[in-house]
Amino acid sequence: MELREGNGEGIDSWKEVTLIYNAALKMITTKMEILNDEFQHVHRYNPIEHIKARIKTPESIVKKLKRDGHESTIDNMIKYINDIAGIRIICSFTSDIYRIADMISEQRDIRVIAVKDYITFPKSSGYKSYHMIVTVPVYLSDRTVDTKVEIQIRTVAMDFWASLEHKIHYKFEGDAPEHIRTELVECAKMVSDLDARMLKLNEELIAIAHERML
């Protein structure tokens, strides 16, 4: 099944969709890289380990629209799908997650329209991450298009767990055996404990370094 053309936001083809959403990804990625460089300059520390960006495939979008009861049109895709463009920001410590989220929120041309804090409130599966849906203006030659992007912020450990869980989910088509789901939850608890211990260790190292400077 293919996405049918429409005229929402003046976007009427998949080629133009990818142009606009890729531009939005580039804008946010560049902003994050600049903020990371600034943080290194001011604090001698980089909160961002690395950044991943992707555009959903047409097949994935059609499947999601169908599941939610919408026709497979470009208009509906733009209106109902918030994660056509996605950025994943990987950091070292849980404290970095909220620091990065605040930096994003303070950008004048980025508008935050939704937040889901799966760090404080993990999913039943054990999944932890911080999700933001934002809009960023993409400036074309003849118009400006406010474009939605989903931003996920998580630690290296959370990303490792989420990657494995994602593979298992698709391998079993969302119906993994009970013992595997239980083991994943236990692993998620171990990841959470690891993140907490590493954060505490980092805070102790910072305190020691500060004392030596006095």
PDB file of C-alpha atoms in Angstrom:
ATOM      1  CA  MET A   1       0.000   0.000   0.000  1.00  0.00           C
ATOM      2  CA  GLU A   2       1.270   3.506  -0.817  1.00  0.00           C
ATOM      3  CA  LEU A   3       0.652   6.938   0.649  1.00  0.00           C
ATOM      4  CA  ARG A   4      -1.806   8.879  -1.482  1.00  0.00           C
ATOM      5  CA  GLU A   5      -1.009  12.457  -2.302  1.00  0.00           C
ATOM      6  CA  GLY A   6      -2.721  15.373  -0.624  1.00  0.00           C
ATOM      7  CA  ASN A   7      -2.244  19.080  -0.069  1.00  0.00           C
ATOM      8  CA  GLY A   8      -1.739  19.441   3.676  1.00  0.00           C
ATOM      9  CA  GLU A   9       0.831  22.161   4.484  1.00  0.00           C
ATOM     10  CA  GLY A  10       1.455  22.377   0.744  1.00  0.00           C
ATOM     11  CA  ILE A  11       3.240  19.021   0.857  1.00  0.00           C
ATOM     12  CA  ASP A  12       1.952  16.707  -1.852  1.00  0.00           C
ATOM     13  CA  SER A  13       4.591  14.033  -2.452  1.00  0.00           C
ATOM     14  CA  TRP A  14       6.744  11.604  -0.487  1.00  0.00           C
ATOM     15  CA  LYS A  15       9.850  13.178  -2.060  1.00  0.00           C
ATOM     16  CA  GLU A  16       8.925  16.553  -0.596  1.00  0.00           C
ATOM     17  CA  VAL A  17       8.099  14.933   2.747  1.00  0.00           C
ATOM     18  CA  THR A  18      11.594  13.472   3.005  1.00  0.00           C
ATOM     19  CA  LEU A  19      13.135  16.798   1.969  1.00  0.00           C
ATOM     20  CA  ILE A  20      11.316  18.720   4.704  1.00  0.00           C
ATOM     21  CA  TYR A  21      11.686  16.171   7.496  1.00  0.00           C
ATOM     22  CA  ASN A  22      15.362  15.601   6.705  1.00  0.00           C
ATOM     23  CA  ALA A  23      15.864  19.357   6.914  1.00  0.00           C
ATOM     24  CA  ALA A  24      14.198  19.357  10.346  1.00  0.00           C
ATOM     25  CA  LEU A  25      16.499  16.555  11.501  1.00  0.00           C
ATOM     26  CA  LYS A  26      19.564  18.449  10.276  1.00  0.00           C
ATOM     27  CA  MET A  27      18.470  21.609  12.092  1.00  0.00           C
ATOM     28  CA  ILE A  28      17.961  19.892  15.442  1.00  0.00           C
ATOM     29  CA  THR A  29      21.073  17.730  15.110  1.00  0.00           C
ATOM     30  CA  THR A  30      23.171  20.824  14.395  1.00  0.00           C
ATOM     31  CA  LYS A  31      21.671  22.626  17.391  1.00  0.00           C
ATOM     32  CA  MET A  32      22.528  19.692  19.655  1.00  0.00           C
ATOM     33  CA  GLU A  33      26.092  19.515  18.351  1.00  0.00           C
ATOM     34  CA  ILE A  34      26.579  23.247  18.966  1.00  0.00           C
ATOM     35  CA  LEU A  35      25.146  22.997  22.496  1.00  0.00           C
ATOM     36  CA  ASN A  36      27.384  20.012  23.197  1.00  0.00           C
ATOM     37  CA  ASP A  37      30.442  21.955  21.997  1.00  0.00           C
ATOM     38  CA  GLU A  38      29.431  24.934  24.141  1.00  0.00           C
ATOM     39  CA  PHE A  39      29.004  22.680  27.173  1.00  0.00           C
ATOM     40  CA  GLN A  40      32.510  21.307  26.608  1.00  0.00           C
ATOM     41  CA  HIS A  41      33.894  24.850  26.363  1.00  0.00           C
ATOM     42  CA  VAL A  42      32.159  26.086  29.532  1.00  0.00           C
ATOM     43  CA  HIS A  43      32.112  22.981  31.729  1.00  0.00           C
ATOM     44  CA  ARG A  44      34.789  20.786  30.111  1.00  0.00           C
ATOM     45  CA  TYR A  45      32.221  18.046  29.749  1.00  0.00           C
ATOM     46  CA  ASN A  46      30.078  16.675  26.910  1.00  0.00           C
ATOM     47  CA  PRO A  47      26.606  15.528  28.038  1.00  0.00           C
ATOM     48  CA  ILE A  48      25.874  14.011  24.609  1.00  0.00           C
ATOM     49  CA  GLU A  49      27.666  10.792  23.669  1.00  0.00           C
ATOM     50  CA  HIS A  50      26.165  10.545  20.184  1.00  0.00           C
ATOM     51  CA  ILE A  51      23.084  11.351  18.110  1.00  0.00           C
ATOM     52  CA  LYS A  52      21.077   9.088  15.818  1.00  0.00           C
ATOM     53  CA  ALA A  53      18.521  10.355  13.288  1.00  0.00           C
ATOM     54  CA  ARG A  54      16.043   8.577  11.026  1.00  0.00           C
ATOM     55  CA  ILE A  55      12.968   9.019   8.814  1.00  0.00           C
ATOM     56  CA  LYS A  56      10.179   6.437   9.076  1.00  0.00           C
ATOM     57  CA  THR A  57       9.694   4.314   5.970  1.00  0.00           C
ATOM     58  CA  PRO A  58       6.467   4.716   3.961  1.00  0.00           C
ATOM     59  CA  GLU A  59       5.563   1.113   4.854  1.00  0.00           C
ATOM     60  CA  SER A  60       5.893   1.815   8.568  1.00  0.00           C
ATOM     61  CA  ILE A  61       3.808   4.989   8.275  1.00  0.00           C
ATOM     62  CA  VAL A  62       1.039   3.239   6.312  1.00  0.00           C
ATOM     63  CA  LYS A  63       0.944   0.443   8.894  1.00  0.00           C
ATOM     64  CA  LYS A  64       0.619   2.929  11.752  1.00  0.00           C
ATOM     65  CA  LEU A  65      -2.117   4.935   9.997  1.00  0.00           C
ATOM     66  CA  LYS A  66      -4.057   1.751   9.262  1.00  0.00           C
ATOM     67  CA  ARG A  67      -3.719   0.559  12.855  1.00  0.00           C
ATOM     68  CA  ASP A  68      -5.119   3.881  14.100  1.00  0.00           C
ATOM     69  CA  GLY A  69      -8.014   3.817  11.619  1.00  0.00           C
ATOM     70  CA  HIS A  70      -6.827   6.534   9.226  1.00  0.00           C
ATOM     71  CA  GLU A  71      -6.597   6.531   5.430  1.00  0.00           C
ATOM     72  CA  SER A  72      -3.095   6.334   3.994  1.00  0.00           C
ATOM     73  CA  THR A  73      -2.712   9.892   2.709  1.00  0.00           C
ATOM     74  CA  ILE A  74       0.073  12.460   2.935  1.00  0.00           C
ATOM     75  CA  ASP A  75      -2.325  14.771   4.786  1.00  0.00           C
ATOM     76  CA  ASN A  76      -3.111  12.165   7.444  1.00  0.00           C
ATOM     77  CA  MET A  77       0.543  11.274   7.795  1.00  0.00           C
ATOM     78  CA  ILE A  78       1.464  14.876   8.595  1.00  0.00           C
ATOM     79  CA  LYS A  79      -1.532  15.328  10.892  1.00  0.00           C
ATOM     80  CA  TYR A  80      -1.481  12.096  12.889  1.00  0.00           C
ATOM     81  CA  ILE A  81       2.078  10.725  12.835  1.00  0.00           C
ATOM     82  CA  ASN A  82       4.336  12.567  15.287  1.00  0.00           C
ATOM     83  CA  ASP A  83       7.481  10.522  14.747  1.00  0.00           C
ATOM     84  CA  ILE A  84       7.993  10.623  10.978  1.00  0.00           C
ATOM     85  CA  ALA A  85      11.306  12.274  11.824  1.00  0.00           C
ATOM     86  CA  GLY A  86      13.072  10.960  14.897  1.00  0.00           C
ATOM     87  CA  ILE A  87      16.233  11.867  16.768  1.00  0.00           C
ATOM     88  CA  ARG A  88      17.757   9.779  19.539  1.00  0.00           C
ATOM     89  CA  ILE A  89      20.193  11.533  21.852  1.00  0.00           C
ATOM     90  CA  ILE A  90      22.416   9.190  23.852  1.00  0.00           C
ATOM     91  CA  CYS A  91      24.094  10.464  27.014  1.00  0.00           C
ATOM     92  CA  SER A  92      26.229   9.039  29.817  1.00  0.00           C
ATOM     93  CA  PHE A  93      24.180   9.774  32.922  1.00  0.00           C
ATOM     94  CA  THR A  94      20.514  10.134  33.856  1.00  0.00           C
ATOM     95  CA  SER A  95      21.159  13.688  35.066  1.00  0.00           C
ATOM     96  CA  ASP A  96      22.208  14.564  31.514  1.00  0.00           C
ATOM     97  CA  ILE A  97      18.784  13.545  30.198  1.00  0.00           C
ATOM     98  CA  TYR A  98      16.942  16.370  31.955  1.00  0.00           C
ATOM     99  CA  ARG A  99      19.778  18.819  31.300  1.00  0.00           C
ATOM    100  CA  ILE A 100      19.514  18.139  27.571  1.00  0.00           C
ATOM    101  CA  ALA A 101      15.701  18.333  27.661  1.00  0.00           C
ATOM    102  CA  ASP A 102      15.956  21.759  29.303  1.00  0.00           C
ATOM    103  CA  MET A 103      18.448  22.953  26.675  1.00  0.00           C
ATOM    104  CA  ILE A 104      16.048  21.876  23.926  1.00  0.00           C
ATOM    105  CA  SER A 105      13.078  23.595  25.595  1.00  0.00           C
ATOM    106  CA  GLU A 106      15.023  26.854  25.871  1.00  0.00           C
ATOM    107  CA  GLN A 107      15.676  27.076  22.117  1.00  0.00           C
ATOM    108  CA  ARG A 108      13.572  29.951  20.795  1.00  0.00           C
ATOM    109  CA  ASP A 109      12.642  28.335  17.492  1.00  0.00           C
ATOM    110  CA  ILE A 110      11.837  24.907  18.923  1.00  0.00           C
ATOM    111  CA  ARG A 111       8.327  24.490  20.310  1.00  0.00           C
ATOM    112  CA  VAL A 112       7.685  21.575  22.666  1.00  0.00           C
ATOM    113  CA  ILE A 113       4.177  20.199  22.115  1.00  0.00           C
ATOM    114  CA  ALA A 114       4.293  16.977  24.166  1.00  0.00           C
ATOM    115  CA  VAL A 115       6.515  15.205  26.688  1.00  0.00           C
ATOM    116  CA  LYS A 116       6.493  11.624  27.983  1.00  0.00           C
ATOM    117  CA  ASP A 117       8.829  10.924  30.884  1.00  0.00           C
ATOM    118  CA  TYR A 118       9.461   7.190  30.854  1.00  0.00           C
ATOM    119  CA  ILE A 119      12.441   7.734  33.165  1.00  0.00           C
ATOM    120  CA  THR A 120      10.268   8.679  36.124  1.00  0.00           C
ATOM    121  CA  PHE A 121       7.393   6.496  34.922  1.00  0.00           C
ATOM    122  CA  PRO A 122       8.838   3.475  33.049  1.00  0.00           C
ATOM    123  CA  LYS A 123       6.652   1.313  30.817  1.00  0.00           C
ATOM    124  CA  SER A 124       5.511  -2.031  32.217  1.00  0.00           C
ATOM    125  CA  SER A 125       8.051  -3.715  29.924  1.00  0.00           C
ATOM    126  CA  GLY A 126      10.850  -1.905  31.745  1.00  0.00           C
ATOM    127  CA  TYR A 127      11.440   0.607  28.935  1.00  0.00           C
ATOM    128  CA  LYS A 128      12.958   3.914  30.070  1.00  0.00           C
ATOM    129  CA  SER A 129      13.554   7.005  27.955  1.00  0.00           C
ATOM    130  CA  TYR A 130      12.542  10.670  27.803  1.00  0.00           C
ATOM    131  CA  HIS A 131      10.385  11.544  24.795  1.00  0.00           C
ATOM    132  CA  MET A 132       9.653  14.991  23.399  1.00  0.00           C
ATOM    133  CA  ILE A 133       7.509  15.927  20.417  1.00  0.00           C
ATOM    134  CA  VAL A 134       8.655  19.286  19.095  1.00  0.00           C
ATOM    135  CA  THR A 135       8.112  21.452  16.054  1.00  0.00           C
ATOM    136  CA  VAL A 136      10.891  23.272  14.249  1.00  0.00           C
ATOM    137  CA  PRO A 137      10.459  25.764  11.380  1.00  0.00           C
ATOM    138  CA  VAL A 138      11.892  24.568   8.073  1.00  0.00           C
ATOM    139  CA  TYR A 139      12.547  27.547   5.812  1.00  0.00           C
ATOM    140  CA  LEU A 140      11.941  26.803   2.144  1.00  0.00           C
ATOM    141  CA  SER A 141      12.327  29.253  -0.736  1.00  0.00           C
ATOM    142  CA  ASP A 142       8.618  30.088  -0.846  1.00  0.00           C
ATOM    143  CA  ARG A 143       7.296  29.241   2.626  1.00  0.00           C
ATOM    144  CA  THR A 144       8.039  28.082   6.167  1.00  0.00           C
ATOM    145  CA  VAL A 145       6.837  24.659   7.296  1.00  0.00           C
ATOM    146  CA  ASP A 146       6.532  23.920  11.024  1.00  0.00           C
ATOM    147  CA  THR A 147       7.699  20.313  11.152  1.00  0.00           C
ATOM    148  CA  LYS A 148       7.212  17.760  13.930  1.00  0.00           C
ATOM    149  CA  VAL A 149      10.141  15.746  15.240  1.00  0.00           C
ATOM    150  CA  GLU A 150      10.226  13.157  17.998  1.00  0.00           C
ATOM    151  CA  ILE A 151      13.266  13.412  20.261  1.00  0.00           C
ATOM    152  CA  GLN A 152      14.221  10.491  22.499  1.00  0.00           C
ATOM    153  CA  ILE A 153      16.839  11.050  25.197  1.00  0.00           C
ATOM    154  CA  ARG A 154      18.342   8.121  27.085  1.00  0.00           C
ATOM    155  CA  THR A 155      21.555   6.798  28.586  1.00  0.00           C
ATOM    156  CA  VAL A 156      23.920   4.388  26.850  1.00  0.00           C
ATOM    157  CA  ALA A 157      22.670   1.593  29.118  1.00  0.00           C
ATOM    158  CA  MET A 158      19.006   2.388  28.405  1.00  0.00           C
ATOM    159  CA  ASP A 159      19.726   2.434  24.681  1.00  0.00           C
ATOM    160  CA  PHE A 160      21.388  -0.987  24.831  1.00  0.00           C
ATOM    161  CA  TRP A 161      18.357  -2.451  26.638  1.00  0.00           C
ATOM    162  CA  ALA A 162      15.871  -0.760  24.277  1.00  0.00           C
ATOM    163  CA  SER A 163      17.729  -2.058  21.216  1.00  0.00           C
ATOM    164  CA  LEU A 164      17.537  -5.648  22.469  1.00  0.00           C
ATOM    165  CA  GLU A 165      13.879  -5.274  23.482  1.00  0.00           C
ATOM    166  CA  HIS A 166      13.053  -3.895  20.024  1.00  0.00           C
ATOM    167  CA  LYS A 167      14.677  -6.880  18.310  1.00  0.00           C
ATOM    168  CA  ILE A 168      12.803  -9.329  20.533  1.00  0.00           C
ATOM    169  CA  HIS A 169       9.509  -7.491  19.953  1.00  0.00           C
ATOM    170  CA  TYR A 170       9.810  -7.866  16.178  1.00  0.00           C
ATOM    171  CA  LYS A 171      11.174 -11.395  16.306  1.00  0.00           C
ATOM    172  CA  PHE A 172       8.065 -12.538  18.169  1.00  0.00           C
ATOM    173  CA  GLU A 173       5.735  -9.981  16.510  1.00  0.00           C
ATOM    174  CA  GLY A 174       4.943  -8.365  19.853  1.00  0.00           C
ATOM    175  CA  ASP A 175       4.131 -11.651  21.599  1.00  0.00           C
ATOM    176  CA  ALA A 176       7.357 -12.818  23.249  1.00  0.00           C
ATOM    177  CA  PRO A 177       7.174 -15.772  25.677  1.00  0.00           C
ATOM    178  CA  GLU A 178       6.376 -14.871  29.277  1.00  0.00           C
ATOM    179  CA  HIS A 179       9.786 -15.915  30.619  1.00  0.00           C
ATOM    180  CA  ILE A 180      11.549 -13.662  28.103  1.00  0.00           C
ATOM    181  CA  ARG A 181       9.365 -10.675  29.022  1.00  0.00           C
ATOM    182  CA  THR A 182      10.050 -11.335  32.705  1.00  0.00           C
ATOM    183  CA  GLU A 183      13.786 -11.539  32.074  1.00  0.00           C
ATOM    184  CA  LEU A 184      13.681  -8.254  30.143  1.00  0.00           C
ATOM    185  CA  VAL A 185      12.010  -6.529  33.092  1.00  0.00           C
ATOM    186  CA  GLU A 186      14.710  -7.892  35.403  1.00  0.00           C
ATOM    187  CA  CYS A 187      17.401  -6.679  33.010  1.00  0.00           C
ATOM    188  CA  ALA A 188      15.746  -3.237  32.952  1.00  0.00           C
ATOM    189  CA  LYS A 189      16.034  -3.103  36.756  1.00  0.00           C
ATOM    190  CA  MET A 190      19.720  -3.975  36.481  1.00  0.00           C
ATOM    191  CA  VAL A 191      20.193  -1.225  33.891  1.00  0.00           C
ATOM    192  CA  SER A 192      18.457   1.259  36.189  1.00  0.00           C
ATOM    193  CA  ASP A 193      20.701   0.212  39.079  1.00  0.00           C
ATOM    194  CA  LEU A 194      23.789   0.526  36.868  1.00  0.00           C
ATOM    195  CA  ASP A 195      22.785   4.038  35.781  1.00  0.00           C
ATOM    196  CA  ALA A 196      22.234   5.074  39.412  1.00  0.00           C
ATOM    197  CA  ARG A 197      25.597   3.686  40.525  1.00  0.00           C
ATOM    198  CA  MET A 198      27.471   5.262  37.631  1.00  0.00           C
ATOM    199  CA  LEU A 199      25.812   8.629  38.342  1.00  0.00           C
ATOM    200  CA  LYS A 200      26.813   8.402  42.007  1.00  0.00           C
ATOM    201  CA  LEU A 201      30.379   7.501  41.040  1.00  0.00           C
ATOM    202  CA  ASN A 202      30.561  10.437  38.641  1.00  0.00           C
ATOM    203  CA  GLU A 203      29.272  12.822  41.320  1.00  0.00           C
ATOM    204  CA  GLU A 204      31.943  11.552  43.727  1.00  0.00           C
ATOM    205  CA  LEU A 205      34.657  12.107  41.112  1.00  0.00           C
ATOM    206  CA  ILE A 206      33.428  15.657  40.511  1.00  0.00           C
ATOM    207  CA  ALA A 207      33.439  16.347  44.265  1.00  0.00           C
ATOM    208  CA  ILE A 208      37.007  15.026  44.610  1.00  0.00           C
ATOM    209  CA  ALA A 209      38.192  17.132  41.676  1.00  0.00           C
ATOM    210  CA  HIS A 210      36.516  20.205  43.185  1.00  0.00           C
ATOM    211  CA  GLU A 211      38.190  19.647  46.572  1.00  0.00           C
ATOM    212  CA  ARG A 212      41.609  19.393  44.947  1.00  0.00           C
ATOM    213  CA  MET A 213      41.083  22.762  43.282  1.00  0.00           C
ATOM    214  CA  LEU A 214      40.447  24.491  46.629  1.00  0.00           C
TER     215      LEU A 214
END
